[in-house]
Short mmCIF file of C-alpha atoms and ligand atoms in Angstrom, two decimals:
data_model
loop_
_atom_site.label_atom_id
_atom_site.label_comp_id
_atom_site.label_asym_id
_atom_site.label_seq_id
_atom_site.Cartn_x
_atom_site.Cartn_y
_atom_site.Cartn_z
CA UNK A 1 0.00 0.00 0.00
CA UNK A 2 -0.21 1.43 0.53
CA UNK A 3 1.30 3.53 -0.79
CA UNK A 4 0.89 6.97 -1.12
CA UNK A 5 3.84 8.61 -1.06
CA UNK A 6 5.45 10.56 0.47
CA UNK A 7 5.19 14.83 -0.09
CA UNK A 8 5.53 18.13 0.70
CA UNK A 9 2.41 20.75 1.42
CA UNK A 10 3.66 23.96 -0.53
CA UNK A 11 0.58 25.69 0.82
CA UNK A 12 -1.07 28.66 -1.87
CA UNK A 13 -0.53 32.21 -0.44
CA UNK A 14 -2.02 31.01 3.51
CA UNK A 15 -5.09 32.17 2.38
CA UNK A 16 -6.40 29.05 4.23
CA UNK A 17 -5.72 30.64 7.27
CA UNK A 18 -8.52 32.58 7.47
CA UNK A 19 -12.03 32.37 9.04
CA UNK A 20 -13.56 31.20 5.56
CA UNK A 21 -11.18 28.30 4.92
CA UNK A 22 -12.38 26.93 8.70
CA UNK A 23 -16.08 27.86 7.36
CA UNK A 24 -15.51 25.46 4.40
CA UNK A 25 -13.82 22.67 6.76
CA UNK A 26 -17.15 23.30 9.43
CA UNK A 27 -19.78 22.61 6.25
CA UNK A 28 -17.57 19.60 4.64
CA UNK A 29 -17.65 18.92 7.99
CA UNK A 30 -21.21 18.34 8.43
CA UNK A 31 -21.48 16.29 5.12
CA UNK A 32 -18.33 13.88 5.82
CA UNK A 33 -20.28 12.77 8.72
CA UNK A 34 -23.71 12.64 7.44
CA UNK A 35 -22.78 11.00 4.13
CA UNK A 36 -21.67 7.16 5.03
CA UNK A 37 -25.14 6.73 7.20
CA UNK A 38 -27.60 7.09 4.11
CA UNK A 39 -28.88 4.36 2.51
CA UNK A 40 -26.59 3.18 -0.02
CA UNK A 41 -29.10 3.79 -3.04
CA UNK A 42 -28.57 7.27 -2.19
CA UNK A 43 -25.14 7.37 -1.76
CA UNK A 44 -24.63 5.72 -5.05
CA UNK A 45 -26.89 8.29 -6.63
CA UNK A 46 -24.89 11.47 -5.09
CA UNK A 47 -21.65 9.79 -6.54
CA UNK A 48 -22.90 9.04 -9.79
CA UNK A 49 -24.29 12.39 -10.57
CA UNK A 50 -20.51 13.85 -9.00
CA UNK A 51 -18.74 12.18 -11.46
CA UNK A 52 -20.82 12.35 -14.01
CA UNK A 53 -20.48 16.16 -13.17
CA UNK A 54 -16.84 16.22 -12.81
CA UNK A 55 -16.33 15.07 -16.17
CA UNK A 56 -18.68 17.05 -17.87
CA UNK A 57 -16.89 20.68 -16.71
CA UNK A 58 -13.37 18.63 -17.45
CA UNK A 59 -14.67 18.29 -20.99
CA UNK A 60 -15.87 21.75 -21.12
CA UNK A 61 -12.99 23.76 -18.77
CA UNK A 62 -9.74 21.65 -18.52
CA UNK A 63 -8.12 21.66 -21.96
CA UNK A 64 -5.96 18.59 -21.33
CA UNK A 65 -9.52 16.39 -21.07
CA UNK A 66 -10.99 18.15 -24.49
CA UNK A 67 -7.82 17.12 -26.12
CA UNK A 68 -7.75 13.63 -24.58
CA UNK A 69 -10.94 12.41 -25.00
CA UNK A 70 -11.47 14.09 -28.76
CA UNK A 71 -8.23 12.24 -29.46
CA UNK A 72 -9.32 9.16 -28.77
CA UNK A 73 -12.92 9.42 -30.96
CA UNK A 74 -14.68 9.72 -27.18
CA UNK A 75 -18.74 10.16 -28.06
CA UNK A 76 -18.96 12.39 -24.64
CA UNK A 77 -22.57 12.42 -25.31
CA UNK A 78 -22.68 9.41 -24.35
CA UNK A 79 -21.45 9.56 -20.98
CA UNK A 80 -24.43 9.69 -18.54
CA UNK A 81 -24.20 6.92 -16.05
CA UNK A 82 -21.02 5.45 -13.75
CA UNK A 83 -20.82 2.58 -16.33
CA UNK A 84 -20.17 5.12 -18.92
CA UNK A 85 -16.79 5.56 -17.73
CA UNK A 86 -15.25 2.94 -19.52
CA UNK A 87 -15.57 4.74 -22.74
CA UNK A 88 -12.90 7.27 -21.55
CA UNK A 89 -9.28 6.26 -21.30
CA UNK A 90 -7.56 6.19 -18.24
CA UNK A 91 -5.16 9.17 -17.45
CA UNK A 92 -1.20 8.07 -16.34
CA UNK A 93 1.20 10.04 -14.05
CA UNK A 94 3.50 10.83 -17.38
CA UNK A 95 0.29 13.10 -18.55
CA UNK A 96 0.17 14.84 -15.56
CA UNK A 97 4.17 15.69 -15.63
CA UNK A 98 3.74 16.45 -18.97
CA UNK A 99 0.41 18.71 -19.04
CA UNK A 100 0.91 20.34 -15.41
CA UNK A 101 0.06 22.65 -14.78
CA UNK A 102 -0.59 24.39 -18.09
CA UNK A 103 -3.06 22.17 -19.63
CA UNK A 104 -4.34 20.13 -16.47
CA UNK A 105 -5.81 22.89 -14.47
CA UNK A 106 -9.14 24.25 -15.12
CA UNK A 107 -9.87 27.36 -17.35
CA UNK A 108 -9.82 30.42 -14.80
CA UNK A 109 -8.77 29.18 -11.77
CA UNK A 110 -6.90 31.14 -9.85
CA UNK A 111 -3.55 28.80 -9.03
CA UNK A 112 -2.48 31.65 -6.31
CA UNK A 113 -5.94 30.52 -3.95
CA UNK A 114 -4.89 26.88 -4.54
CA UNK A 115 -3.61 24.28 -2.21
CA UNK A 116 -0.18 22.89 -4.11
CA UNK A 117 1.16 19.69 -3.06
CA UNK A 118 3.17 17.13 -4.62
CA UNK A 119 4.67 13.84 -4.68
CA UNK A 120 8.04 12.81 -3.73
CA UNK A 121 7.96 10.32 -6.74
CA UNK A 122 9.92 7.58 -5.10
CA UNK A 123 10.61 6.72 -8.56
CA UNK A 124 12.53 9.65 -8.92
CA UNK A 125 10.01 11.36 -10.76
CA UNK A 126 8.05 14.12 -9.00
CA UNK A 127 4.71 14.83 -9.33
CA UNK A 128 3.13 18.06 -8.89
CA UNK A 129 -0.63 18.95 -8.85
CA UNK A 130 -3.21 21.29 -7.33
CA UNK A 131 -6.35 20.92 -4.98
CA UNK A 132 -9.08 23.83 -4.49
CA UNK A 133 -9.24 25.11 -1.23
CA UNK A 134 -12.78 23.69 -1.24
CA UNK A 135 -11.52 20.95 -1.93
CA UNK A 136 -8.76 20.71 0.66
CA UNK A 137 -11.14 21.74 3.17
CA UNK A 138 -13.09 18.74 2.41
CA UNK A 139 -9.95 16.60 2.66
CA UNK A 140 -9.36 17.49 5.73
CA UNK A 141 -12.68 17.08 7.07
CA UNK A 142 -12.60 13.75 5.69
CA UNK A 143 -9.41 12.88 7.66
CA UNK A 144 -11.10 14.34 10.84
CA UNK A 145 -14.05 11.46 9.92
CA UNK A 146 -11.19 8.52 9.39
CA UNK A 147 -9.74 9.74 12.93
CA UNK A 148 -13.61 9.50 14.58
CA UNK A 149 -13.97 6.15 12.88
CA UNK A 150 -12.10 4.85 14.77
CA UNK A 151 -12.67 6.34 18.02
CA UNK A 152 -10.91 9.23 18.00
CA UNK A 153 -12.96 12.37 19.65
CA UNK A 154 -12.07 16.33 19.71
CA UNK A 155 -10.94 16.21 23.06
CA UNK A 156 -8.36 13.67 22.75
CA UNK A 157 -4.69 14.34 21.81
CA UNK A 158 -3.17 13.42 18.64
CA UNK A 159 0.34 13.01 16.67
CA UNK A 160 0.94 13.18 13.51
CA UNK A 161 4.06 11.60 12.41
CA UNK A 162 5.08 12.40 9.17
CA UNK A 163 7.59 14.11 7.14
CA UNK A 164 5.45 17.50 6.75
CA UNK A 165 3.28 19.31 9.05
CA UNK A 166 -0.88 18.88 7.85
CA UNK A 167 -1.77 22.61 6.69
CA UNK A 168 -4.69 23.56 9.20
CA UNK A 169 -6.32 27.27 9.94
CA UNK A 170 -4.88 28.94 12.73
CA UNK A 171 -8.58 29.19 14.28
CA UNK A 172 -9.05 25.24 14.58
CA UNK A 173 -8.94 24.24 17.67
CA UNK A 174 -6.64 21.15 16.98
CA UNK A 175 -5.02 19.51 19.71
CA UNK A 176 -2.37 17.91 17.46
CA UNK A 177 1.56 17.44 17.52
CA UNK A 178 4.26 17.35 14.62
CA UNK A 179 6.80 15.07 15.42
CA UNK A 180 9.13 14.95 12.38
CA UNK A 181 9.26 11.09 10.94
CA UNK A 182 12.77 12.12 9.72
CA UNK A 183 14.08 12.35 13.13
CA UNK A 184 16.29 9.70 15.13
CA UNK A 185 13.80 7.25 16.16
CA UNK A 186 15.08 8.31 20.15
CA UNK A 187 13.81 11.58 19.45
CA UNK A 188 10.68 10.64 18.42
CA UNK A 189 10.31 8.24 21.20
CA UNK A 190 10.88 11.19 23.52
CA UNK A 191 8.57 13.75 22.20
CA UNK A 192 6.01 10.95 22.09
CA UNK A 193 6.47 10.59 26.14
CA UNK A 194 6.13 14.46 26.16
CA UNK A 195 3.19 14.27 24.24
CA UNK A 196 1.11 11.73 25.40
CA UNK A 197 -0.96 10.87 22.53
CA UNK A 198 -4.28 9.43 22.42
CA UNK A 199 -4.02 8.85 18.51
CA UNK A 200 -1.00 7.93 16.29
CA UNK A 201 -1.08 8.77 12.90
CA UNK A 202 2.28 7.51 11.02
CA UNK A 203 4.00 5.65 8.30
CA UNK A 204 3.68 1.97 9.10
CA UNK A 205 7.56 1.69 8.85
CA UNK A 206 8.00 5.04 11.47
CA UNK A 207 5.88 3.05 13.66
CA UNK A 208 7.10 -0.18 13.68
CA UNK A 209 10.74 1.18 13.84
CA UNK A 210 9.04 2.95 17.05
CA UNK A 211 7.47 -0.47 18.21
CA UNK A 212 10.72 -1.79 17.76
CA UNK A 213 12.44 0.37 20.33
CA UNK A 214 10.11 1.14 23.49
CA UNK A 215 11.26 0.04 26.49
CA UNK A 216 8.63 -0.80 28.89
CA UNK A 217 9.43 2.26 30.65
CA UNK A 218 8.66 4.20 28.06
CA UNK A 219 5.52 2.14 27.77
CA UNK A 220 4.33 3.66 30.80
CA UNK A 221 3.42 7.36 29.23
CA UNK A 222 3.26 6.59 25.95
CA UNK A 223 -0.41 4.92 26.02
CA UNK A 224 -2.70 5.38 22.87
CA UNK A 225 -6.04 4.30 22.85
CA UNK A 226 -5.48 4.20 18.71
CA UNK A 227 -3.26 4.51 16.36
CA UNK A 228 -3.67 4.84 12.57
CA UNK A 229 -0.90 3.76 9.78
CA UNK A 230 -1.32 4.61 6.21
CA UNK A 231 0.72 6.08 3.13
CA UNK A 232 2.52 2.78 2.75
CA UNK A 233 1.90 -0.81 2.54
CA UNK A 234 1.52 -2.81 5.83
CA UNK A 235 0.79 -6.54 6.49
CA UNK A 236 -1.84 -7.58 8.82
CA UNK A 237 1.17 -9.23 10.91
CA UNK A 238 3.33 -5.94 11.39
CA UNK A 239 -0.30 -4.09 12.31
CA UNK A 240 -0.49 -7.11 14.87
CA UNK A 241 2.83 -6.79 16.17
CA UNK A 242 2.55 -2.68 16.84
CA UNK A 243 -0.90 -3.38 18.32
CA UNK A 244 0.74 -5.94 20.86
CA UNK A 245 3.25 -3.47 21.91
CA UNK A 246 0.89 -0.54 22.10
CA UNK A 247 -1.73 -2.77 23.70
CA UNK A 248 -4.17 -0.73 21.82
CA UNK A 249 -5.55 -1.26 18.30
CA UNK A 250 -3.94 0.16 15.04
CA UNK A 251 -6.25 0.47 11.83
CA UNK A 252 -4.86 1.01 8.02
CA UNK A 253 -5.83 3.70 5.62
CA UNK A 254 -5.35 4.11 1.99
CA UNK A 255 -4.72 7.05 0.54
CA UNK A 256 -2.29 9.63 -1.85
CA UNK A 257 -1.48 12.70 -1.83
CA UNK A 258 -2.83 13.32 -5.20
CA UNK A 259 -6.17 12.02 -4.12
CA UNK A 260 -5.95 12.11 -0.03
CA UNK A 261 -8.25 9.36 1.35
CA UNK A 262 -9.79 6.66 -0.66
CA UNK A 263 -10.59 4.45 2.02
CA UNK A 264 -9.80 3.00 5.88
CA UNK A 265 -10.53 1.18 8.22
CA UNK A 266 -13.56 1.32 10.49
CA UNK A 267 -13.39 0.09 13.92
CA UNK A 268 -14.56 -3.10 12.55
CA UNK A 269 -11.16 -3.45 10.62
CA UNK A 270 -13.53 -3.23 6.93
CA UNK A 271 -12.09 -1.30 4.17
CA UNK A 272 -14.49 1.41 3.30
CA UNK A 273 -14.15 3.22 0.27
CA UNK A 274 -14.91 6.94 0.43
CA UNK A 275 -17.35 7.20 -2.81
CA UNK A 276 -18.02 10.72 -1.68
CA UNK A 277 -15.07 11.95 -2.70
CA UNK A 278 -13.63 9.36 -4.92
CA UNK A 279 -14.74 6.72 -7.39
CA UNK A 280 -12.50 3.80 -7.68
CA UNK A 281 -12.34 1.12 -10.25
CA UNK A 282 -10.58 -2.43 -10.20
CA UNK A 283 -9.47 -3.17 -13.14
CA UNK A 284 -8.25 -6.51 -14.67
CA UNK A 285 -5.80 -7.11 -17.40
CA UNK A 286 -8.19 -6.32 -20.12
CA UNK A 287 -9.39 -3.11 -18.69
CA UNK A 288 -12.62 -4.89 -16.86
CA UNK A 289 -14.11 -4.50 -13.99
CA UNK A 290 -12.46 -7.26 -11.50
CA UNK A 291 -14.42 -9.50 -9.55
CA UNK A 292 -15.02 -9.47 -5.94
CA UNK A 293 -12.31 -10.74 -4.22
CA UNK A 294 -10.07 -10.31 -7.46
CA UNK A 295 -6.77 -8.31 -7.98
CA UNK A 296 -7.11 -5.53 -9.82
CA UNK A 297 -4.85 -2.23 -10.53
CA UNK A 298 -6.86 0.74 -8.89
CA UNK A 299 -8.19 3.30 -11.16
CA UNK A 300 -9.43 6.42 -9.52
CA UNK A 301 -11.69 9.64 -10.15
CA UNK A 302 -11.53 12.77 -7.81
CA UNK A 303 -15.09 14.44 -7.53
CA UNK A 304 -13.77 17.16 -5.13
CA UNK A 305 -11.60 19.33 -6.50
CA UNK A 306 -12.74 20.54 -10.05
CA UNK A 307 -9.83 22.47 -10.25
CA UNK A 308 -7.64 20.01 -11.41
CA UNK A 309 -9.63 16.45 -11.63
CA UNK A 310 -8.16 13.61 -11.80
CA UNK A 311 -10.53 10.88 -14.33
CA UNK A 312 -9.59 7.56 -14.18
CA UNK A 313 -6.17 8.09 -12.66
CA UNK A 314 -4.09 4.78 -12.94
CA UNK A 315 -2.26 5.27 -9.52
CA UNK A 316 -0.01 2.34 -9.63
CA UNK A 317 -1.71 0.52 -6.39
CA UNK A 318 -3.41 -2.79 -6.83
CA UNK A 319 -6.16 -4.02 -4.59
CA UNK A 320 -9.47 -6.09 -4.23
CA UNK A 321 -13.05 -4.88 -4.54
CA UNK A 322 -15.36 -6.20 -2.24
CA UNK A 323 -19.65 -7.15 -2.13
CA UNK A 324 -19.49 -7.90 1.14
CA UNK A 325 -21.24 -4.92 3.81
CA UNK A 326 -20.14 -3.76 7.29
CA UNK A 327 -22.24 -3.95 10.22
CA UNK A 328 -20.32 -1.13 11.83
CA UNK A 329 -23.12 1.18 10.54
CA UNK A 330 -21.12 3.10 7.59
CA UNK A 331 -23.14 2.25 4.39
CA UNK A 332 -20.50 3.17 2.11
CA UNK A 333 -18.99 0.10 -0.20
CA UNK A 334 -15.64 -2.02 1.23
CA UNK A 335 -13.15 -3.29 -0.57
CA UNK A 336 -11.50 -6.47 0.62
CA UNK A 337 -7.43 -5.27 0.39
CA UNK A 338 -4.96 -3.05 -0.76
CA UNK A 339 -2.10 -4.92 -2.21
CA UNK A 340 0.41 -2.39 -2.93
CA UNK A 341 2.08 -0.60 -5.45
CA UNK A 342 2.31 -2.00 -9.10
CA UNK A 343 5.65 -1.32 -9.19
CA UNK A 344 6.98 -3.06 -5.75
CA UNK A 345 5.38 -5.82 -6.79
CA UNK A 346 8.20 -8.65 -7.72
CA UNK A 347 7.83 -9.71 -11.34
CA UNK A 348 9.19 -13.84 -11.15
CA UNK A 349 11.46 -15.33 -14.05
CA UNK A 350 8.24 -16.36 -15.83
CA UNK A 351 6.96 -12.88 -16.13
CA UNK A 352 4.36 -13.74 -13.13
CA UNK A 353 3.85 -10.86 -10.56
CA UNK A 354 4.32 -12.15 -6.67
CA UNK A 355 2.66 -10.11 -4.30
CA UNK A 356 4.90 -7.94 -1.90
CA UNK A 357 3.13 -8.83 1.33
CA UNK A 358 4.17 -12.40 1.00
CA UNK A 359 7.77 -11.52 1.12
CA UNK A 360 7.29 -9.16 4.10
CA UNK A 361 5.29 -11.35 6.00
CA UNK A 362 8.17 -13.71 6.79
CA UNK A 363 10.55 -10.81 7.43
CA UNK A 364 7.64 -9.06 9.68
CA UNK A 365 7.69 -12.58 11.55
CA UNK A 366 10.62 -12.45 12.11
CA UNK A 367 10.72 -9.09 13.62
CA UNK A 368 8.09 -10.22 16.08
CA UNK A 369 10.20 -13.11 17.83
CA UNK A 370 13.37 -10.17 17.61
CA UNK A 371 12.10 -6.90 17.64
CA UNK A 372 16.05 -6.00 17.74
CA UNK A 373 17.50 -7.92 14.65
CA UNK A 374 17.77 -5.31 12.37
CA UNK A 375 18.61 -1.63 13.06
CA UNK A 376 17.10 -0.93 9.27
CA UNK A 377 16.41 -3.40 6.73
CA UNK A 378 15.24 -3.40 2.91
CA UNK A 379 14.11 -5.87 0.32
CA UNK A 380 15.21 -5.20 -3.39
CA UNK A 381 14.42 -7.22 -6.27
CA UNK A 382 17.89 -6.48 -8.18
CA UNK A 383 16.83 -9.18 -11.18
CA UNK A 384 14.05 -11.22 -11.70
CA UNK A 385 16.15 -13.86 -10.32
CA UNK A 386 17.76 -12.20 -7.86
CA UNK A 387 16.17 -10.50 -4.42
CA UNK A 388 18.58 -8.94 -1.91
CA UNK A 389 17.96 -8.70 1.91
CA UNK A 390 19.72 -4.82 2.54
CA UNK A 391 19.93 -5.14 6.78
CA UNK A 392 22.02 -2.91 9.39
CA UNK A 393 22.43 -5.10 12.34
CA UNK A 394 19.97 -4.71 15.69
CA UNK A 395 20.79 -4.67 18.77
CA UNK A 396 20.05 -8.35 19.00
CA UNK A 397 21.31 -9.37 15.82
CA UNK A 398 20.89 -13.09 15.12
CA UNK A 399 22.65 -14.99 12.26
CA UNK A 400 20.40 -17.96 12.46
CA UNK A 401 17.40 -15.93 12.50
CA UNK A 402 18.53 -14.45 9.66
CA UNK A 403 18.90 -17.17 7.66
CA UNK A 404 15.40 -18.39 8.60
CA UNK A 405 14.59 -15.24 6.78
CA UNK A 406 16.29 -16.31 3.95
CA UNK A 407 15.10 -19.73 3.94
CA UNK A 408 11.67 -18.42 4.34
CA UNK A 409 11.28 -16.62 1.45
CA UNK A 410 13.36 -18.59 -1.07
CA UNK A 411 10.61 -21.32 -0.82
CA UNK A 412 7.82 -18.46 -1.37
CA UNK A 413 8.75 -18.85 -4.82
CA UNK A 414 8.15 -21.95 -7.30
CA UNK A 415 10.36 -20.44 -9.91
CA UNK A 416 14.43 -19.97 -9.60
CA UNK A 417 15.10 -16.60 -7.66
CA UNK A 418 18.30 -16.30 -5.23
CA UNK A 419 18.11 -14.69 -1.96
CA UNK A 420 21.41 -12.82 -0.83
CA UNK A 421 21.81 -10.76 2.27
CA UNK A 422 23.74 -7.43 2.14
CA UNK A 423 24.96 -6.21 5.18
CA UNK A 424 25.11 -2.37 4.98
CA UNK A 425 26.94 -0.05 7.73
CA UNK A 426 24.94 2.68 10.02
CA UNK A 427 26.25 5.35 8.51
CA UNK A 428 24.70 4.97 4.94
CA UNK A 429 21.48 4.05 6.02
CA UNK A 430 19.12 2.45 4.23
CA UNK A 431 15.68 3.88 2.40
CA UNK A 432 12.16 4.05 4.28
CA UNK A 433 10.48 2.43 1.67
CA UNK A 434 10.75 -2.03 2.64
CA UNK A 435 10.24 -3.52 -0.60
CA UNK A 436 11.05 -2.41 -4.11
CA UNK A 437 11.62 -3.79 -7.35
CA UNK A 438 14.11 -2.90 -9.60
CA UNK A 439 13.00 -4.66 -12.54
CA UNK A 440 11.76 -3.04 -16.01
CA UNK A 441 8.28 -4.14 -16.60
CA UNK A 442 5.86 -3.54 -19.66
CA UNK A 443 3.77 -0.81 -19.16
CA UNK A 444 1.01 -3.06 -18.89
CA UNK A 445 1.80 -5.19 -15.68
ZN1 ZN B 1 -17.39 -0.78 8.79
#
């Protein structure tokens, strides 16, 4: 997953800082929490008709769309239902490099009132886009609703660890801490005793390296009731193990910074999806929708921000749709799980993708029986026959563990792949990010 990516808020003149910016957040506000208790009939209604909408005033106002869609002999007059969508081609992260802002944002729009944001690109390749400040203020309001859905309430403390500071009005009344996910992990530790959080919001690999390194003493003040992970992938297993140390439960979201949420987990640990401000497609290899239960790469449409819309944004994250519903009284739809991104996905001698939460799982195991075994460690596909184990030694480094490791996820595979370990000193350090894949793939995969 999960898998957003990292970025940095490059916030548009701080005109949100003013008492009409919190007015917006106050009346997304009220709809963010209304929305995912009507019937579902409705809901799918309200989302049809927003995207629908959204494309319609791309078509007209963005120029990028007119020349996208009239390139590719799209009948827009025939676009009236959610179905419909299939007749438009899906828009790729090289478009947006090449058409931003110029051609991508809408006729008009006033780029100085905007909220400007972009990706990190942990490809190498940044990507920069724009969000109306209506917009944004629904974004946040929706984060305020994936912090209550899980039990957070206003009067309870939280800290967000992240690389950037969230952009809020200086009227909110938000009783939140930075705590810089760049910073030695002993630091962090620290201001979290200082702190005292009731919610942790973090990368899943900030807060397992955390998990990793409480004592029990520091157990004693740092006591969430909650804690959130999100913007990367996580197994169910590390989740587990952060939740055992914590003694408290820890919930996944899913969601970019191009896009912010597209769905978490409610307090019943079910994926919803958050159809009012995104519509999001699984796709199979012939551009269909995916069954339930099926892997298919995530296509998604923004209906919140009309100032630069994203339609039928490949995103490069796989995951399942679901049919199943949620008794935890959110009517929005679930999908079953996020699988990652396309591209850390390890492509086998055959050509067949393997999926990177297998591979993690055994290292995440691991981890559990020796929190201490690795300082830092990475996974890197070098060759499709050829996966290296990156690792600065723990405290408690093991040899044998490590070679269970290594064992472990040689016979993951059915095909020829080696496993090597690297050993790598403390002073180069080794990049966030767990799993990646160096390998060229087709465009396609
Ligand atoms: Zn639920």
């Amino acid at each position: 997953m999960k898998h957003a990516v990292a970025a940095e808020h490059t916030p548009g003149s701080g005109c949100y800082k003013n008492k009409a910016m919190l007015f917006s957040i106050i009346l997304a506000g009220i709809k963010v929490y209304i929305n995912p208790y009507l019937p579902c009939s409705w809901q799918n209604k309200m989302t049809e008709r927003r995207v629908i909408k959204t494309i319609q005033d791309a078509y007209l106002n963005v120029p990028f769309y007119k020349q996208k869609y009239d390139g590719a002999g799209v009948d827009m007059s025939l676009v009236h239902r959610i179905d419909d969508l299939k007749l438009l081609p899906v828009l790729t992260k090289e478009e947006i490099r090449r058409n931003y802002p110029g051609n991508l944002v809408r006729r008009g729009a006033d780029i100085e009132k905007c909220h400007k944001s972009a990706t990190s690109g942990s490809s190498g390749q940044p990507l920069s886009f724009l969000i109306s400040l209506s917009g944004y203020a629904y974004y946040l309001a929706e984060s305020a609703r994936i912090y209550s859905m899980i039990g957070y309430r206003p009067w309870h403390r939280s800290c967000y660890l992240r690389y950037a500071p969230l952009t809020l009005p200086e009227l909110s009344a938000s009783r939140q801490t930075f705590i810089s996910s760049l910073s030695p992990v002993a630091e962090q530790i620290a201001r979290l005793r200082q702190s005292k959080p009731d919610l942790i919001d973090a990368y899943s690999s900030t807060m397992l390296d955390i998990a990793r390194h409480v004592t029990i003493e520091d157990l004693q003040y740092i006591k969430p009731r909650v804690i959130t992970v999100n913007s990367e992938m996580s197994t169910r297993d590390e989740r587990e193990y952060i939740s055992g140390v914590f003694h408290c439960p820890v919930f996944d979201e899913y969601s970019t910074e191009e896009t912010w949420g597209i769905a978490a987990e409610c307090y019943k640990h079910n994926y919803h999806i958050f159809t009012d401000s995104v519509w999001v497609e699984f796709l199979d290899s012939q551009g269909k929708d995916a069954k339930p239960g099926e892997l298919g790469d995530i296509v998604i449409t923004t209906t919140r921000s009309s100032v630069m819309p994203f339609i039928r944004y490949a995103i490069g994250d796989r995951g399942k749709p679901s049919n199943r519903t949620c008794q935890c009284g959110y009517k929005m739809p679930l999908m079953e799980s996020i699988e990652g991104r396309t591209d850390d996905w390890l492509v086998l001698p055959s050509g067949r993708l393997f999926e990177p939460s297998k591979v993690l799982c055994i290292v995440g195991k691991a981890i559990q029986q020796n929190p201490l075994l690795f300082e830092e460690y990475k996974i890197i596909q070098k060759k499709q026959d050829l996966i290296v184990l990156q690792y600065i030694r723990g405290r408690d480094f093991d040899t044998n563990l490590l070679n269970e490791i290594i064992a472990g996820i040689s016979t993951l595979f059915d095909e020829p792949v080696v496993v090597l370990t690297e050993e790598v000193q403390p002073s180069r350090g080794i990049k966030r990010q767990a799993l990646e894949s160096r390998v060229r793939r087709n465009d396609n995969l």
